[in-house]
Coordinates of C-alpha atoms in Angstrom, one line a residue:
M1 CA 9.9 25.1 4.5
V2 CA 13.0 24.0 2.6
W3 CA 13.7 25.2 -1.0
T4 CA 16.5 25.5 -3.5
P5 CA 16.8 28.0 -6.4
E6 CA 17.2 25.1 -8.8
T7 CA 13.8 23.7 -8.1
D8 CA 12.0 27.0 -7.6
N9 CA 10.6 27.1 -11.1
S10 CA 7.4 26.5 -12.9
E11 CA 5.2 23.5 -12.4
E12 CA 7.0 21.0 -14.6
D13 CA 7.9 17.3 -14.5
I14 CA 11.5 16.7 -13.5
P15 CA 13.4 13.4 -13.7
V16 CA 14.6 11.9 -10.3
Y17 CA 16.3 8.5 -10.4
G18 CA 14.7 7.7 -13.7
M19 CA 11.1 8.6 -12.6
Q20 CA 9.1 11.8 -13.3
F21 CA 7.9 14.0 -10.5
R22 CA 5.9 17.2 -10.6
N23 CA 7.9 20.1 -9.3
R24 CA 6.3 23.0 -7.4
P25 CA 7.5 26.5 -6.9
V26 CA 7.9 28.2 -3.5
E27 CA 4.6 30.1 -3.9
W28 CA 2.7 26.9 -4.3
W29 CA 4.1 25.4 -1.1
L30 CA 3.4 28.7 0.8
N31 CA -0.2 28.6 -0.3
F32 CA -0.4 25.0 1.0
V33 CA 1.1 26.0 4.3
G34 CA -1.2 29.0 4.5
L35 CA -4.3 26.8 4.7
F36 CA -3.2 25.5 8.1
K37 CA -1.7 28.6 9.7
D38 CA -2.8 31.5 11.8
R39 CA -0.8 34.6 12.7
S40 CA 1.0 32.9 15.6
T41 CA 2.3 30.0 13.5
P42 CA 6.0 30.3 13.0
L43 CA 7.6 30.0 9.6
V44 CA 11.2 29.2 9.0
A45 CA 12.2 29.3 5.3
V46 CA 15.4 27.4 4.5
Q47 CA 17.4 27.7 1.3
N48 CA 19.4 24.4 1.1
Q49 CA 22.4 23.2 -1.0
I50 CA 24.5 26.4 -0.7
D51 CA 27.5 24.1 -0.8
R52 CA 27.0 23.5 -4.6
E53 CA 29.1 25.2 -7.1
G54 CA 27.8 28.7 -8.0
A55 CA 25.3 28.6 -5.1
Y56 CA 25.0 31.6 -2.6
D57 CA 22.7 32.9 0.0
R58 CA 19.7 34.5 -1.8
G59 CA 18.3 36.0 1.3
D60 CA 14.5 36.4 1.6
H61 CA 12.5 34.6 -1.1
P62 CA 10.1 37.2 -2.5
A63 CA 7.1 35.0 -1.7
V64 CA 8.3 34.7 1.9
A65 CA 8.8 38.4 2.2
L66 CA 5.2 39.0 1.3
M67 CA 4.1 36.8 4.2
R68 CA 6.3 38.5 6.8
D69 CA 3.7 41.2 7.8
N70 CA 1.1 38.5 8.4
L71 CA 3.1 36.3 10.8
D72 CA 4.5 36.9 14.3
Y73 CA 7.6 35.0 13.5
C74 CA 9.0 34.6 10.0
R75 CA 12.8 34.0 9.4
S76 CA 14.9 33.1 6.4
L77 CA 18.3 31.4 6.4
A78 CA 20.6 29.4 4.1
M79 CA 22.4 26.2 4.9
S80 CA 23.9 23.0 3.5
A81 CA 22.5 19.7 4.7
S82 CA 25.5 18.0 3.1
T83 CA 28.3 20.0 4.9
G84 CA 26.3 21.2 8.0
E85 CA 27.0 24.9 7.3
G86 CA 24.1 26.9 8.8
L87 CA 22.7 23.9 10.7
A88 CA 23.3 25.5 14.1
S89 CA 21.4 28.6 13.0
L90 CA 18.5 26.4 11.9
K91 CA 18.4 24.6 15.2
E92 CA 18.5 27.9 17.1
R93 CA 15.6 29.3 15.2
L94 CA 13.5 26.2 15.5
K95 CA 14.1 26.0 19.3
F96 CA 13.2 29.7 19.8
A97 CA 10.0 29.3 17.7
A98 CA 9.0 26.1 19.7
D99 CA 9.7 27.7 23.1
R100 CA 8.0 31.0 22.3
F101 CA 5.0 30.0 20.2
N102 CA 4.3 26.4 21.3
P103 CA 4.2 26.5 25.2
P104 CA 2.9 23.4 26.9
L105 CA -0.9 23.8 27.6
I106 CA -1.2 20.8 29.9
G107 CA -1.3 20.2 33.6
A108 CA 1.8 19.6 35.7
G109 CA 1.2 15.8 35.9
R110 CA 0.9 15.4 32.2
L111 CA 3.9 17.6 31.6
A112 CA 5.9 15.4 33.9
V113 CA 5.0 12.3 32.1
M114 CA 5.8 13.9 28.7
K115 CA 9.2 15.0 29.9
T116 CA 9.8 11.5 31.3
L117 CA 9.0 10.0 27.9
Q118 CA 11.3 12.5 26.2
K119 CA 14.1 11.7 28.6
M120 CA 13.6 7.9 28.1
L121 CA 13.9 8.4 24.3
A122 CA 16.9 10.7 24.5
E123 CA 18.8 8.3 26.8
D124 CA 17.9 5.3 24.6
Q125 CA 19.0 7.1 21.4
A126 CA 22.4 7.8 23.0
K127 CA 23.0 4.0 23.1
P128 CA 24.2 1.8 20.3
S129 CA 21.3 0.7 18.1
K130 CA 21.5 -2.9 19.3
D131 CA 21.3 -1.9 23.0
R132 CA 18.1 0.3 22.8
Q133 CA 15.2 -0.9 24.9
N134 CA 12.7 1.9 24.8
R135 CA 11.7 2.2 21.1
T136 CA 8.2 1.0 22.0
L137 CA 5.9 0.9 25.0
T138 CA 2.8 -1.2 25.8
M139 CA -0.4 0.4 26.9
S140 CA 0.1 -1.2 30.3
E141 CA 3.6 0.4 30.7
F142 CA 2.2 3.8 29.7
C143 CA -0.6 3.5 32.3
D144 CA 1.9 2.4 35.0
L145 CA 3.9 5.6 34.2
C146 CA 0.8 7.8 34.4
E147 CA -0.2 6.2 37.7
K148 CA 3.3 6.5 39.2
T149 CA 3.4 10.2 38.3
G150 CA -0.2 10.9 39.4
G151 CA -2.6 13.6 38.5
I152 CA -3.8 11.9 35.2
S153 CA -7.4 10.9 35.3
S154 CA -7.6 9.4 31.7
P155 CA -4.4 7.9 30.4
E156 CA -6.1 7.0 27.0
Q157 CA -7.2 10.6 26.5
F158 CA -3.7 11.9 27.4
L159 CA -2.1 9.3 25.0
S160 CA -4.4 10.5 22.3
F161 CA -3.1 14.1 23.0
L162 CA 0.5 13.0 22.8
H163 CA -0.2 11.1 19.5
N164 CA -1.8 14.2 17.9
A165 CA 1.0 16.4 19.2
G166 CA 3.6 14.2 17.5
E167 CA 5.4 13.2 20.7
L168 CA 4.8 9.5 19.9
F169 CA 2.8 7.3 17.6
W170 CA -0.1 5.3 19.1
L171 CA -0.8 2.1 17.1
C172 CA -4.3 1.2 18.2
S173 CA -5.6 -2.0 16.6
H174 CA -7.9 -4.9 17.4
D175 CA -4.8 -7.0 18.4
A176 CA -3.0 -4.8 20.8
D177 CA -2.1 -1.2 21.7
I178 CA 1.5 -0.4 21.0
I179 CA 3.1 2.9 21.4
I180 CA 6.1 3.8 19.2
L181 CA 8.3 6.2 21.2
D182 CA 11.2 6.2 18.8
Q183 CA 9.4 7.4 15.6
A184 CA 12.6 8.1 13.8
W185 CA 13.5 4.4 14.1
A186 CA 10.2 3.3 12.5
L187 CA 10.3 6.0 9.8
E188 CA 13.9 5.1 8.8
A189 CA 12.7 1.6 8.1
I190 CA 9.6 2.7 6.2
Y191 CA 11.4 5.4 4.1
A192 CA 14.0 2.9 3.0
I193 CA 11.2 1.2 1.0
Y194 CA 10.7 4.4 -1.0
D195 CA 14.4 5.0 -1.7
R196 CA 14.4 5.2 -5.5
E197 CA 18.0 3.9 -5.6
R198 CA 17.0 0.6 -3.8
K199 CA 15.7 -2.4 -5.6
C200 CA 12.8 -2.6 -3.1
W201 CA 11.1 0.4 -4.8
T202 CA 11.6 -1.1 -8.2
N203 CA 10.0 -4.3 -7.1
L204 CA 7.1 -2.4 -5.6
L205 CA 6.5 -0.7 -8.9
Q206 CA 6.7 -4.0 -10.8
N207 CA 4.1 -5.5 -8.5
R208 CA 1.8 -2.5 -9.0
G209 CA 2.0 -1.3 -5.5
R210 CA 1.2 -4.7 -3.9
F211 CA 3.4 -6.1 -1.2
S212 CA 3.4 -8.3 1.9
R213 CA 5.4 -8.2 5.1
Q214 CA 7.5 -11.1 4.0
I215 CA 8.3 -9.4 0.6
M216 CA 9.5 -6.3 2.4
G217 CA 11.6 -8.5 4.7
S218 CA 13.2 -10.3 1.8
F219 CA 14.1 -7.1 -0.1
I220 CA 15.2 -4.9 2.7
W221 CA 14.2 -5.4 6.4
D222 CA 15.7 -8.8 7.0
A223 CA 19.1 -7.6 5.9
Q224 CA 18.8 -4.5 8.2
G225 CA 18.3 -6.8 11.2
Y226 CA 14.6 -6.1 12.0
T227 CA 12.7 -8.9 13.6
D228 CA 9.4 -10.3 12.2
E229 CA 7.5 -8.6 15.0
E230 CA 9.2 -5.2 14.3
Q231 CA 8.4 -5.6 10.6
K232 CA 4.7 -6.2 11.4
L233 CA 4.8 -3.1 13.5
F234 CA 6.2 -1.0 10.6
V235 CA 3.4 -2.3 8.3
S236 CA 0.8 -1.4 10.9
F237 CA 2.4 2.1 11.2
M238 CA 2.1 2.4 7.4
C239 CA -1.6 1.4 7.4
Q240 CA -2.6 3.7 10.3
S241 CA -0.6 6.6 8.7
G242 CA -2.4 6.2 5.4
I243 CA 0.7 5.1 3.5
C244 CA -0.9 1.8 2.5
F245 CA -4.0 -0.3 3.0
K246 CA -4.8 -4.0 3.3
V247 CA -6.5 -5.6 0.3
S248 CA -6.6 -9.3 1.4
G249 CA -5.5 -11.8 4.0
R250 CA -5.1 -11.5 7.8
E251 CA -2.4 -9.9 10.0
D252 CA -2.6 -12.6 12.7
D253 CA -1.3 -15.4 10.4
D254 CA 0.9 -13.1 8.3
S255 CA -1.1 -13.7 5.1
A256 CA -2.1 -10.0 4.5
V257 CA -1.4 -8.3 1.2
Y258 CA -1.2 -4.5 1.0
I259 CA -1.2 -1.8 -1.6
A260 CA 1.0 1.3 -1.5
P261 CA -0.9 3.9 -3.6
D262 CA 2.3 5.8 -4.5
A263 CA 3.5 2.8 -6.4
L264 CA 0.3 2.1 -8.3
P265 CA 0.5 2.3 -12.1
E266 CA -0.6 5.4 -13.9
N267 CA -3.3 3.3 -15.5
L268 CA -4.0 -0.4 -15.8
E269 CA -4.0 -0.7 -19.7
G270 CA -7.6 -1.5 -20.0
E271 CA -7.8 -3.9 -17.1
H272 CA -10.0 -1.7 -15.0
P273 CA -13.6 -1.0 -15.9
A274 CA -13.9 1.5 -18.7
R275 CA -15.2 5.0 -18.1
F276 CA -19.0 5.2 -18.1
E277 CA -19.8 6.6 -21.5
T278 CA -23.1 7.8 -20.1
P279 CA -23.0 7.7 -16.3
D280 CA -26.4 7.8 -14.7
E281 CA -25.1 10.3 -12.1
E282 CA -21.9 12.3 -11.9
H283 CA -20.3 15.3 -10.2
F284 CA -17.1 17.3 -10.6
Y285 CA -15.3 19.0 -7.7
W286 CA -12.9 21.8 -8.9
F287 CA -10.0 23.3 -7.0
D288 CA -7.4 25.9 -7.6
Q289 CA -4.8 23.3 -6.6
V290 CA -4.8 19.7 -5.3
F291 CA -2.4 19.2 -2.4
P292 CA 0.1 16.3 -2.0
G293 CA -1.4 13.2 -0.6
F294 CA -5.0 14.1 -1.4
M295 CA -5.6 11.4 -4.0
R296 CA -3.7 8.9 -1.9
A297 CA -6.0 9.6 1.0
I298 CA -9.0 9.1 -1.2
L299 CA -7.6 5.7 -2.4
V300 CA -6.8 4.7 1.2
A301 CA -10.3 5.7 2.5
I302 CA -11.9 3.5 -0.2
G303 CA -9.3 0.7 -0.3
H304 CA -9.4 0.3 3.5
R305 CA -13.1 -0.8 3.2
A306 CA -13.2 -2.2 -0.4
G307 CA -10.0 -4.3 -0.2
I308 CA -9.8 -6.8 -3.0
N309 CA -13.2 -5.8 -4.3
G310 CA -11.8 -2.4 -5.6
T311 CA -9.7 -1.7 -8.7
Y312 CA -6.9 0.9 -8.1
W313 CA -4.5 3.0 -10.1
R314 CA -2.4 6.0 -9.3
H315 CA -5.1 8.7 -9.8
G316 CA -8.3 6.8 -9.3
C317 CA -10.3 3.7 -8.4
S318 CA -13.5 1.9 -9.3
G319 CA -15.8 -0.6 -7.7
Y320 CA -19.3 -1.9 -7.1
D321 CA -21.7 -1.1 -4.3
E322 CA -23.9 -4.1 -3.5
R323 CA -26.3 -2.0 -1.5
R324 CA -27.3 0.0 -4.5
Q325 CA -26.4 -2.5 -7.2
A326 CA -24.4 0.2 -8.9
R327 CA -20.9 0.8 -10.2
F328 CA -18.8 3.8 -9.3
R329 CA -15.6 5.5 -10.4
I330 CA -13.5 8.2 -8.7
E331 CA -10.7 9.8 -10.7
K332 CA -8.5 12.9 -10.6
T333 CA -9.0 15.1 -13.6
H334 CA -7.9 18.5 -15.0
H335 CA -9.6 21.1 -17.1
E336 CA -7.8 23.9 -18.9
D337 CA -10.2 26.6 -17.6
K338 CA -11.6 25.0 -14.4
G339 CA -8.3 23.7 -13.0
H340 CA -7.7 20.6 -10.9
G341 CA -10.7 18.3 -10.4
L342 CA -12.1 15.2 -8.8
H343 CA -14.7 13.4 -11.0
L344 CA -17.2 11.1 -9.3
S345 CA -19.5 9.0 -11.5
A346 CA -22.1 6.2 -10.8
Q347 CA -24.1 3.9 -13.0
G348 CA -26.9 1.6 -11.9
P349 CA -30.5 1.5 -10.4
H350 CA -29.7 3.7 -7.4
A351 CA -26.8 5.8 -8.8
A352 CA -28.1 9.0 -7.2
D353 CA -27.9 7.5 -3.7
L354 CA -24.5 6.1 -4.5
L355 CA -23.2 9.4 -5.7
G356 CA -24.4 11.0 -2.4
S357 CA -22.3 8.6 -0.4
L358 CA -19.3 9.1 -2.7
C359 CA -19.6 12.9 -2.2
K360 CA -19.8 12.4 1.6
L361 CA -16.7 10.3 1.6
S362 CA -14.8 12.7 -0.7
E363 CA -15.7 15.8 1.3
S364 CA -14.5 14.2 4.5
V365 CA -11.1 13.8 3.0
M366 CA -11.2 17.4 1.6
E367 CA -11.9 18.6 5.1
L368 CA -8.7 16.9 6.4
F369 CA -6.7 18.8 3.7
A370 CA -8.6 22.1 4.3
M371 CA -9.6 22.0 0.7
T372 CA -12.6 24.1 -0.4
P373 CA -14.0 23.1 -3.8
K374 CA -15.2 25.8 -6.3
S375 CA -18.2 23.7 -7.1
L376 CA -20.8 22.6 -4.6
A377 CA -21.9 18.9 -4.4
P378 CA -25.4 17.9 -5.2
N379 CA -27.7 18.2 -2.2
H380 CA -27.2 15.1 -0.2
S381 CA -28.0 14.2 3.4
E382 CA -25.4 13.2 5.9
G383 CA -27.5 10.2 6.5
Y384 CA -26.4 8.5 3.3
P385 CA -25.2 5.0 4.3
D386 CA -21.6 3.9 3.6
L387 CA -20.9 1.7 0.6
E388 CA -21.1 -2.1 0.7
Y389 CA -18.3 -3.0 -1.6
G390 CA -18.5 -6.3 -3.5
L391 CA -17.9 -7.9 -6.9
D392 CA -19.7 -6.5 -9.9
P393 CA -21.8 -9.3 -11.3
N394 CA -21.9 -7.7 -14.7
A395 CA -18.2 -7.0 -15.0
P396 CA -16.4 -9.0 -17.7
K397 CA -14.7 -12.0 -16.1
S398 CA -11.0 -12.9 -16.7
F399 CA -10.4 -16.7 -16.9
F400 CA -6.8 -18.1 -16.7
V401 CA -5.3 -21.6 -16.9
S402 CA -2.3 -22.6 -14.9
Y403 CA -0.4 -25.7 -15.9
A404 CA 3.1 -27.0 -16.5
W405 CA 4.5 -26.6 -20.1
G406 CA 6.3 -29.4 -21.9
D407 CA 5.1 -32.3 -19.7
D408 CA 7.0 -35.1 -21.5
D409 CA 5.5 -37.8 -19.2
D410 CA 2.1 -37.4 -20.9
P411 CA 1.9 -35.1 -23.9
E412 CA -1.9 -35.7 -24.0
R413 CA -2.3 -33.3 -21.0
A414 CA -1.3 -30.3 -23.2
Q415 CA -3.9 -31.5 -25.7
I416 CA -6.5 -31.6 -22.9
V417 CA -5.7 -27.9 -22.1
D418 CA -5.9 -27.0 -25.8
E419 CA -9.2 -28.7 -26.3
F420 CA -10.6 -27.2 -23.1
C421 CA -9.6 -23.7 -24.2
A422 CA -11.2 -24.4 -27.7
R423 CA -14.5 -25.6 -26.1
A424 CA -14.5 -22.6 -23.8
E425 CA -14.2 -20.2 -26.7
E426 CA -17.1 -22.0 -28.4
E427 CA -19.2 -21.2 -25.4
G428 CA -18.1 -17.6 -25.3
T429 CA -15.4 -17.7 -22.6
H430 CA -11.9 -16.6 -23.5
I431 CA -9.2 -18.4 -21.6
R432 CA -5.9 -16.5 -21.0
R433 CA -2.8 -18.7 -21.0
D434 CA 0.8 -17.8 -20.8
K435 CA 1.9 -19.5 -24.1
N436 CA -0.5 -17.2 -26.0
E437 CA 0.3 -13.9 -24.2
I438 CA 4.0 -14.1 -23.4
M439 CA 6.4 -13.4 -26.3
F440 CA 10.1 -14.1 -26.3
G441 CA 11.9 -11.5 -24.1
Q442 CA 8.7 -10.6 -22.1
S443 CA 8.2 -10.9 -18.4
I444 CA 6.8 -14.2 -17.1
T445 CA 6.3 -12.6 -13.7
E446 CA 3.9 -9.9 -15.0
F447 CA 1.6 -12.6 -16.5
M448 CA 1.8 -14.6 -13.2
E449 CA 0.6 -11.5 -11.3
K450 CA -2.3 -11.0 -13.6
L451 CA -3.2 -14.7 -13.3
V452 CA -3.4 -14.5 -9.5
E453 CA -5.9 -11.6 -9.7
G454 CA -8.1 -13.4 -12.3
D455 CA -11.7 -14.0 -11.5
R456 CA -11.5 -17.8 -12.3
I457 CA -8.3 -19.9 -12.5
L458 CA -8.2 -23.5 -13.8
L459 CA -5.3 -25.3 -12.1
V460 CA -4.1 -28.4 -14.0
L461 CA -2.1 -30.3 -11.3
T462 CA 0.5 -32.8 -12.5
N463 CA 3.6 -34.2 -11.0
K464 CA 5.7 -31.7 -13.0
Y465 CA 3.4 -28.9 -11.9
L466 CA 3.9 -29.7 -8.2
H467 CA 7.7 -29.7 -8.6
S468 CA 7.9 -26.5 -10.6
V469 CA 8.8 -23.2 -8.9
P470 CA 6.8 -21.0 -11.3
C471 CA 3.7 -23.3 -11.1
M472 CA 3.9 -23.6 -7.3
T473 CA 4.4 -19.8 -7.1
E474 CA 1.1 -19.4 -9.0
L475 CA -0.6 -21.9 -6.7
Y476 CA 0.6 -20.4 -3.5
N477 CA -0.1 -16.8 -4.6
V478 CA -3.7 -17.7 -5.5
W479 CA -4.0 -19.2 -2.0
H480 CA -2.4 -16.1 -0.5
S481 CA -4.6 -13.7 -2.5
A482 CA -7.6 -15.6 -1.0
G483 CA -6.3 -14.7 2.4
H484 CA -5.6 -18.4 3.2
D485 CA -9.3 -18.8 3.4
P486 CA -10.4 -22.3 2.0
E487 CA -13.9 -21.0 1.0
Q488 CA -12.5 -17.9 -0.9
F489 CA -9.8 -20.1 -2.5
L490 CA -12.4 -22.6 -3.9
L491 CA -14.6 -19.8 -5.2
K492 CA -11.7 -18.6 -7.3
V493 CA -10.2 -21.8 -8.6
K494 CA -11.3 -24.8 -10.6
L495 CA -9.2 -28.0 -10.4
F496 CA -8.1 -30.8 -12.6
A497 CA -5.6 -33.4 -11.2
A498 CA -3.7 -36.0 -13.3
P499 CA -3.2 -39.4 -11.7
D500 CA 0.6 -38.8 -11.3
A501 CA -0.1 -35.7 -9.2
N502 CA -0.2 -38.1 -6.2
I503 CA -2.1 -35.8 -3.9
F504 CA -4.9 -38.1 -2.9
N505 CA -3.1 -39.8 0.0
P506 CA -1.2 -38.4 3.0
V507 CA 2.1 -39.9 2.0
G508 CA 2.0 -38.3 -1.5
R509 CA 1.1 -34.9 -0.1
G510 CA 3.9 -35.3 2.6
L511 CA 6.5 -36.1 -0.1
I512 CA 5.7 -32.9 -2.0
G513 CA 6.0 -30.9 1.2
K514 CA 9.3 -32.7 2.0
Y515 CA 10.6 -31.9 -1.5
W516 CA 10.1 -28.1 -1.1
H517 CA 11.6 -28.2 2.4
E518 CA 14.7 -29.9 1.1
E519 CA 14.9 -27.4 -1.8
Y520 CA 14.7 -24.6 0.7
E521 CA 17.5 -26.1 2.8
N522 CA 19.7 -26.7 -0.3
Q523 CA 19.5 -23.0 -1.2
M524 CA 20.4 -21.8 2.2
S525 CA 24.1 -22.6 1.6
V526 CA 24.3 -20.1 -1.3
L527 CA 21.8 -17.6 0.0
N528 CA 24.4 -14.9 0.6
Y529 CA 25.5 -15.1 -3.1
M530 CA 22.0 -14.7 -4.5
G531 CA 20.5 -11.6 -6.1
D532 CA 17.5 -9.8 -4.6
R533 CA 14.9 -11.6 -6.7
D534 CA 16.4 -15.0 -6.0
R535 CA 16.4 -14.2 -2.3
V536 CA 12.6 -13.4 -2.6
A537 CA 12.1 -16.7 -4.4
H538 CA 14.0 -18.5 -1.7
N539 CA 11.8 -16.9 1.0
Q540 CA 8.8 -18.1 -1.0
L541 CA 10.1 -21.7 -0.9
R542 CA 9.6 -21.6 2.9
R543 CA 6.0 -20.7 2.4
F544 CA 5.6 -23.6 -0.1
Y545 CA 6.6 -26.3 2.3
T546 CA 4.7 -24.5 5.1
H547 CA 1.3 -24.1 3.3
V548 CA 1.4 -26.6 0.4
P549 CA 0.3 -29.6 2.6
D550 CA -2.8 -27.6 3.7
I551 CA -3.6 -26.6 0.1
L552 CA -3.2 -30.1 -1.3
E553 CA -5.2 -31.6 1.6
L554 CA -8.1 -29.1 0.7
I555 CA -7.9 -30.0 -3.0
S556 CA -7.8 -33.8 -2.4
D557 CA -11.0 -33.6 -0.4
R558 CA -12.9 -32.5 -3.6
L559 CA -14.6 -34.6 -6.2
L560 CA -12.7 -33.5 -9.4
P561 CA -13.5 -34.0 -13.0
R562 CA -11.9 -36.9 -14.9
S563 CA -13.0 -36.3 -18.5
L564 CA -12.9 -33.3 -20.8
D565 CA -16.7 -33.1 -20.9
D566 CA -16.8 -33.1 -17.1
L567 CA -14.0 -30.5 -17.0
V568 CA -15.8 -28.1 -19.3
T569 CA -19.1 -28.4 -17.4
Y570 CA -17.4 -28.0 -14.0
A571 CA -14.9 -25.2 -14.9
L572 CA -17.2 -23.0 -16.9
D573 CA -20.2 -23.2 -14.5

């Protein structure tokens, strides 16, 4: 446990790089550690930053001293991570604790394989970064090593042991089994995303926690020299570690979109379903304290299954269960007398059954964190089935229109959009459009992100639209959010194409793809002089010319409305 006198204070919010973080005193962290320890668990308490002006070795922290009689090994020391003072003492104590209290409890054959892996890693890390060859292993290579050593009846069982012991990280997915031997290499790449001084983190916040492998590459990983395959490995690591979850798309064609819960907004300013004023069923769990990562784990557990059908914010989520035809909401809460809490609520015909499943899910996460609630859950059977996440048919729908402003070639097109919006309002459907919602000085990007997540989007395709970066960004991102799935894409969008769009023949579609390919190549010559956002936009141009022909081919194969009456009937159906 590492602490500093400066941060050993009350539970208050402190500013770090312009963001607010909840500070915790040493006693709080020791209580957290205490949940997972027994008497034989070593504790090394480290006072850091003794190189700072006015700092000195405070000796035993009072809270650490109180634990000393209950532990076989408890040591305190002071050091400076900046200057290295005291580092040798820390390494000595850690080595002694590991050797004495964590002896290998495995057979000779398994121990030999483990030491071989440790040697491979040590030798690899001694080489320059570009020459390292043993950062990862395949399952086949691991099995060959086990067979060569002998005495290992089940390589998979042994691999699971090594994974749980922290010797390596086993990425087990439906595509392939990859073993990350050099975990520091992967973690360095992943932690770089969360560096508050880098623009990557700012972009993640602006995108409300959403990202793709390509976006991470554009902002940080490409410049650090990581290959596309290595970047995919890092994202898989993040998913399996509970750092993020996939909401849409597929990994195999690199169309997946992910959410990092730590970068979600505190709230969604009214975009998510309102609290149930009178929920049909609800339950509160109360705790003396909620530990770091607990709410993230709840969001990941739900998000992993609900994906795009859930709504997420920093301290909660909501969704709809098709099995019970009921809505749910899970949210962190706090009560002055009862303490920290988790509020579960459900509304619908079978809300009681839904609440039982929510309790079962929540308690499974509590068990991982060794958290015992003060309040018991309603009686519920372990047999409650999992949720079947889907879209709430009764939720208010958001309808957007995407079109090119100021089309001088045919001013009547703007009139068509105006008249369509007016007709929609008459029929009780409010259409959200950028010219009504974006004021001077406000972000266009934020509106575009909301548009992409809309329930229904009318795309008004014109020649100007198909040659506009903002418009094509909207078109591609809608396609991307649908997971590059034609059926999902067509469920989400309604289409209106002007004659000059020229998408109804192969040559016309090919010319549009050629235009974006040439624009991409033109920007390559000045790429090194671009800012981070322009580099991301340039990377998106590559996706335009790669995917736009497929999107336009799909659109051109549809019978589209030609009149305003047809458009209103078709789009509002």
